[in-house]
Amino acid sequence: MRAEGGYVCVLFRQQREEKQLEASLESLHARVAHLKGSLQSFILKLENEHDRLAWPSVLDNFALLSGQLNTINKVLKNEKTPSYRSQVIIPLLLSPDRDEELVKLTEQRVPVFSHEIVPDHLRTKPDPEVEEQEKHLSAEAARIGPEVAQKQIQTLNKLCSNLLEKLNNPRDDRDSESSALRQNKPSFNPADTNALVAAVGFGKGLSKCRPPGSVPPGHPGQPTMSTGPTLQQVTIAGTTGHQAGMGGQVAQQQPGQPGKMPSSIKTNIKSASMHPYNR
């Protein structure tokens, strides 16, 4: 009875593991199909819409692919997912004839399941080309002496450490570099600053020529805007040509001082009511 009970327990455990394996394979197959569809869509865009493809759209596609890959990794690392490495795949039937079901499942990539194809598809080692490259690298590494190899290792470790420091502290490096640039490199030209101050303060370097047609203020011929007779104009108009008859004395306006009232103007009070052309 104990042997039968143990056999039943083992059989039940195997069935449970098989069910878990099938469920995990179905879930993994669905997620890989989604990843494959995203890759195909992205490749199609790159081939047919590369001339009008915007960079944000490319970043969105990369983000989608990255998220799907992370999801697959989480599924593989889940505790409920059985270990695929302990599973053994054995080919039950090999045939050199074309298998339509296999063509459909592999999307026309594997037409037959023969002795030539099985070693490549079911191998647990890297591809032959990769194995050859590994052998070549191993042979080159064997020819290098221990001292040279140690120096190369130290140099590589130093480069990696510097790169990690720059990646970990990018803001500090940028701030220090910008401050160093500000301290070492002036943001202005002293010669241009001195020339500008001399031109504004002392007129140094400015041209003395005036454009044609311009008349400096105070010279004859300067156009003036008048909105009505001023006091000076009225006084001069009332006294010009009639100084002797009116008894008023008007001092001539000093030249070189336009717009100023004469300081020695003497007029008769009666002249304000007299018209200059009164007969």
PDB file of N, CA, C and O in Angstrom, residues 30-46 57-58 60-69 72:
ATOM      1  N   ALA A  30       2.734  33.423 -25.824  1.00  0.00           N
ATOM      2  CA  ALA A  30       1.899  34.596 -26.125  1.00  0.00           C
ATOM      3  C   ALA A  30       2.701  35.891 -26.007  1.00  0.00           C
ATOM      4  O   ALA A  30       2.596  36.788 -26.860  1.00  0.00           O
ATOM      5  N   ARG A  31       3.527  35.990 -24.979  1.00  0.00           N
ATOM      6  CA  ARG A  31       4.324  37.210 -24.800  1.00  0.00           C
ATOM      7  C   ARG A  31       5.386  37.340 -25.894  1.00  0.00           C
ATOM      8  O   ARG A  31       5.664  38.458 -26.370  1.00  0.00           O
ATOM      9  N   VAL A  32       5.970  36.216 -26.287  1.00  0.00           N
ATOM     10  CA  VAL A  32       6.946  36.272 -27.382  1.00  0.00           C
ATOM     11  C   VAL A  32       6.262  36.651 -28.690  1.00  0.00           C
ATOM     12  O   VAL A  32       6.831  37.378 -29.524  1.00  0.00           O
ATOM     13  N   ALA A  33       5.027  36.192 -28.889  1.00  0.00           N
ATOM     14  CA  ALA A  33       4.284  36.575 -30.090  1.00  0.00           C
ATOM     15  C   ALA A  33       4.021  38.078 -30.103  1.00  0.00           C
ATOM     16  O   ALA A  33       4.129  38.734 -31.163  1.00  0.00           O
ATOM     17  N   HIS A  34       3.676  38.644 -28.952  1.00  0.00           N
ATOM     18  CA  HIS A  34       3.474  40.099 -28.878  1.00  0.00           C
ATOM     19  C   HIS A  34       4.773  40.842 -29.178  1.00  0.00           C
ATOM     20  O   HIS A  34       4.771  41.856 -29.909  1.00  0.00           O
ATOM     21  N   LEU A  35       5.869  40.354 -28.631  1.00  0.00           N
ATOM     22  CA  LEU A  35       7.166  40.980 -28.906  1.00  0.00           C
ATOM     23  C   LEU A  35       7.513  40.878 -30.385  1.00  0.00           C
ATOM     24  O   LEU A  35       8.024  41.840 -30.984  1.00  0.00           O
ATOM     25  N   LYS A  36       7.236  39.749 -30.967  1.00  0.00           N
ATOM     26  CA  LYS A  36       7.506  39.564 -32.389  1.00  0.00           C
ATOM     27  C   LYS A  36       6.666  40.519 -33.237  1.00  0.00           C
ATOM     28  O   LYS A  36       7.160  41.118 -34.209  1.00  0.00           O
ATOM     29  N   GLY A  37       5.379  40.677 -32.891  1.00  0.00           N
ATOM     30  CA  GLY A  37       4.531  41.619 -33.620  1.00  0.00           C
ATOM     31  C   GLY A  37       5.028  43.046 -33.517  1.00  0.00           C
ATOM     32  O   GLY A  37       5.019  43.797 -34.501  1.00  0.00           O
ATOM     33  N   SER A  38       5.501  43.441 -32.322  1.00  0.00           N
ATOM     34  CA  SER A  38       6.040  44.795 -32.152  1.00  0.00           C
ATOM     35  C   SER A  38       7.301  44.993 -32.983  1.00  0.00           C
ATOM     36  O   SER A  38       7.500  46.054 -33.602  1.00  0.00           O
ATOM     37  N   LEU A  39       8.157  43.979 -33.019  1.00  0.00           N
ATOM     38  CA  LEU A  39       9.374  44.081 -33.833  1.00  0.00           C
ATOM     39  C   LEU A  39       9.046  44.194 -35.319  1.00  0.00           C
ATOM     40  O   LEU A  39       9.650  45.001 -36.039  1.00  0.00           O
ATOM     41  N   GLN A  40       8.113  43.386 -35.782  1.00  0.00           N
ATOM     42  CA  GLN A  40       7.730  43.452 -37.184  1.00  0.00           C
ATOM     43  C   GLN A  40       7.145  44.814 -37.547  1.00  0.00           C
ATOM     44  O   GLN A  40       7.453  45.385 -38.602  1.00  0.00           O
ATOM     45  N   SER A  41       6.302  45.346 -36.666  1.00  0.00           N
ATOM     46  CA  SER A  41       5.722  46.660 -36.928  1.00  0.00           C
ATOM     47  C   SER A  41       6.789  47.751 -36.962  1.00  0.00           C
ATOM     48  O   SER A  41       6.771  48.644 -37.830  1.00  0.00           O
ATOM     49  N   PHE A  42       7.745  47.666 -36.041  1.00  0.00           N
ATOM     50  CA  PHE A  42       8.799  48.677 -35.992  1.00  0.00           C
ATOM     51  C   PHE A  42       9.707  48.577 -37.223  1.00  0.00           C
ATOM     52  O   PHE A  42      10.094  49.600 -37.814  1.00  0.00           O
ATOM     53  N   ILE A  43      10.057  47.371 -37.627  1.00  0.00           N
ATOM     54  CA  ILE A  43      10.887  47.197 -38.811  1.00  0.00           C
ATOM     55  C   ILE A  43      10.153  47.683 -40.063  1.00  0.00           C
ATOM     56  O   ILE A  43      10.757  48.294 -40.966  1.00  0.00           O
ATOM     57  N   LEU A  44       8.857  47.438 -40.122  1.00  0.00           N
ATOM     58  CA  LEU A  44       8.071  47.919 -41.258  1.00  0.00           C
ATOM     59  C   LEU A  44       8.074  49.444 -41.329  1.00  0.00           C
ATOM     60  O   LEU A  44       8.183  50.045 -42.416  1.00  0.00           O
ATOM     61  N   LYS A  45       7.972  50.094 -40.182  1.00  0.00           N
ATOM     62  CA  LYS A  45       8.023  51.556 -40.164  1.00  0.00           C
ATOM     63  C   LYS A  45       9.389  52.067 -40.612  1.00  0.00           C
ATOM     64  O   LYS A  45       9.489  53.055 -41.352  1.00  0.00           O
ATOM     65  N   LEU A  46      10.445  51.412 -40.142  1.00  0.00           N
ATOM     66  CA  LEU A  46      11.787  51.858 -40.522  1.00  0.00           C
ATOM     67  C   LEU A  46      12.038  51.689 -42.020  1.00  0.00           C
ATOM     68  O   LEU A  46      12.747  52.506 -42.635  1.00  0.00           O
ATOM     69  N   SER A  57       8.386  58.966 -32.001  1.00  0.00           N
ATOM     70  CA  SER A  57       7.769  57.686 -32.347  1.00  0.00           C
ATOM     71  C   SER A  57       8.772  56.545 -32.231  1.00  0.00           C
ATOM     72  O   SER A  57       8.435  55.440 -31.771  1.00  0.00           O
ATOM     73  N   VAL A  58      10.016  56.792 -32.627  1.00  0.00           N
ATOM     74  CA  VAL A  58      11.061  55.762 -32.495  1.00  0.00           C
ATOM     75  C   VAL A  58      11.296  55.441 -31.025  1.00  0.00           C
ATOM     76  O   VAL A  58      11.436  54.269 -30.633  1.00  0.00           O
ATOM     77  N   ASP A  60       9.169  55.742 -28.612  1.00  0.00           N
ATOM     78  CA  ASP A  60       8.010  54.991 -28.119  1.00  0.00           C
ATOM     79  C   ASP A  60       8.110  53.511 -28.491  1.00  0.00           C
ATOM     80  O   ASP A  60       7.798  52.625 -27.668  1.00  0.00           O
ATOM     81  N   ASN A  61       8.559  53.229 -29.695  1.00  0.00           N
ATOM     82  CA  ASN A  61       8.718  51.829 -30.109  1.00  0.00           C
ATOM     83  C   ASN A  61       9.802  51.128 -29.292  1.00  0.00           C
ATOM     84  O   ASN A  61       9.630  49.974 -28.872  1.00  0.00           O
ATOM     85  N   PHE A  62      10.894  51.817 -29.055  1.00  0.00           N
ATOM     86  CA  PHE A  62      11.949  51.227 -28.227  1.00  0.00           C
ATOM     87  C   PHE A  62      11.451  50.987 -26.795  1.00  0.00           C
ATOM     88  O   PHE A  62      11.787  49.966 -26.171  1.00  0.00           O
ATOM     89  N   ALA A  63      10.685  51.923 -26.270  1.00  0.00           N
ATOM     90  CA  ALA A  63      10.150  51.746 -24.920  1.00  0.00           C
ATOM     91  C   ALA A  63       9.196  50.553 -24.858  1.00  0.00           C
ATOM     92  O   ALA A  63       9.195  49.784 -23.875  1.00  0.00           O
ATOM     93  N   LEU A  64       8.383  50.388 -25.912  1.00  0.00           N
ATOM     94  CA  LEU A  64       7.473  49.235 -25.952  1.00  0.00           C
ATOM     95  C   LEU A  64       8.247  47.924 -25.988  1.00  0.00           C
ATOM     96  O   LEU A  64       7.933  46.974 -25.246  1.00  0.00           O
ATOM     97  N   LEU A  65       9.273  47.845 -26.824  1.00  0.00           N
ATOM     98  CA  LEU A  65      10.080  46.627 -26.905  1.00  0.00           C
ATOM     99  C   LEU A  65      10.803  46.351 -25.586  1.00  0.00           C
ATOM    100  O   LEU A  65      10.885  45.198 -25.131  1.00  0.00           O
ATOM    101  N   SER A  66      11.325  47.400 -24.976  1.00  0.00           N
ATOM    102  CA  SER A  66      12.010  47.214 -23.700  1.00  0.00           C
ATOM    103  C   SER A  66      11.054  46.716 -22.612  1.00  0.00           C
ATOM    104  O   SER A  66      11.395  45.823 -21.828  1.00  0.00           O
ATOM    105  N   GLY A  67       9.843  47.265 -22.580  1.00  0.00           N
ATOM    106  CA  GLY A  67       8.867  46.800 -21.599  1.00  0.00           C
ATOM    107  C   GLY A  67       8.466  45.346 -21.818  1.00  0.00           C
ATOM    108  O   GLY A  67       8.330  44.573 -20.847  1.00  0.00           O
ATOM    109  N   GLN A  68       8.309  44.954 -23.064  1.00  0.00           N
ATOM    110  CA  GLN A  68       7.950  43.566 -23.344  1.00  0.00           C
ATOM    111  C   GLN A  68       9.084  42.605 -22.983  1.00  0.00           C
ATOM    112  O   GLN A  68       8.845  41.512 -22.445  1.00  0.00           O
ATOM    113  N   LEU A  69      10.311  42.989 -23.243  1.00  0.00           N
ATOM    114  CA  LEU A  69      11.445  42.143 -22.850  1.00  0.00           C
ATOM    115  C   LEU A  69      11.552  42.020 -21.328  1.00  0.00           C
ATOM    116  O   LEU A  69      11.836  40.935 -20.793  1.00  0.00           O
ATOM    117  N   ILE A  72       8.993  39.524 -20.157  1.00  0.00           N
ATOM    118  CA  ILE A  72       9.415  38.140 -20.397  1.00  0.00           C
ATOM    119  C   ILE A  72      10.458  37.700 -19.367  1.00  0.00           C
ATOM    120  O   ILE A  72      10.419  36.563 -18.856  1.00  0.00           O
TER     121      ILE A  72
END
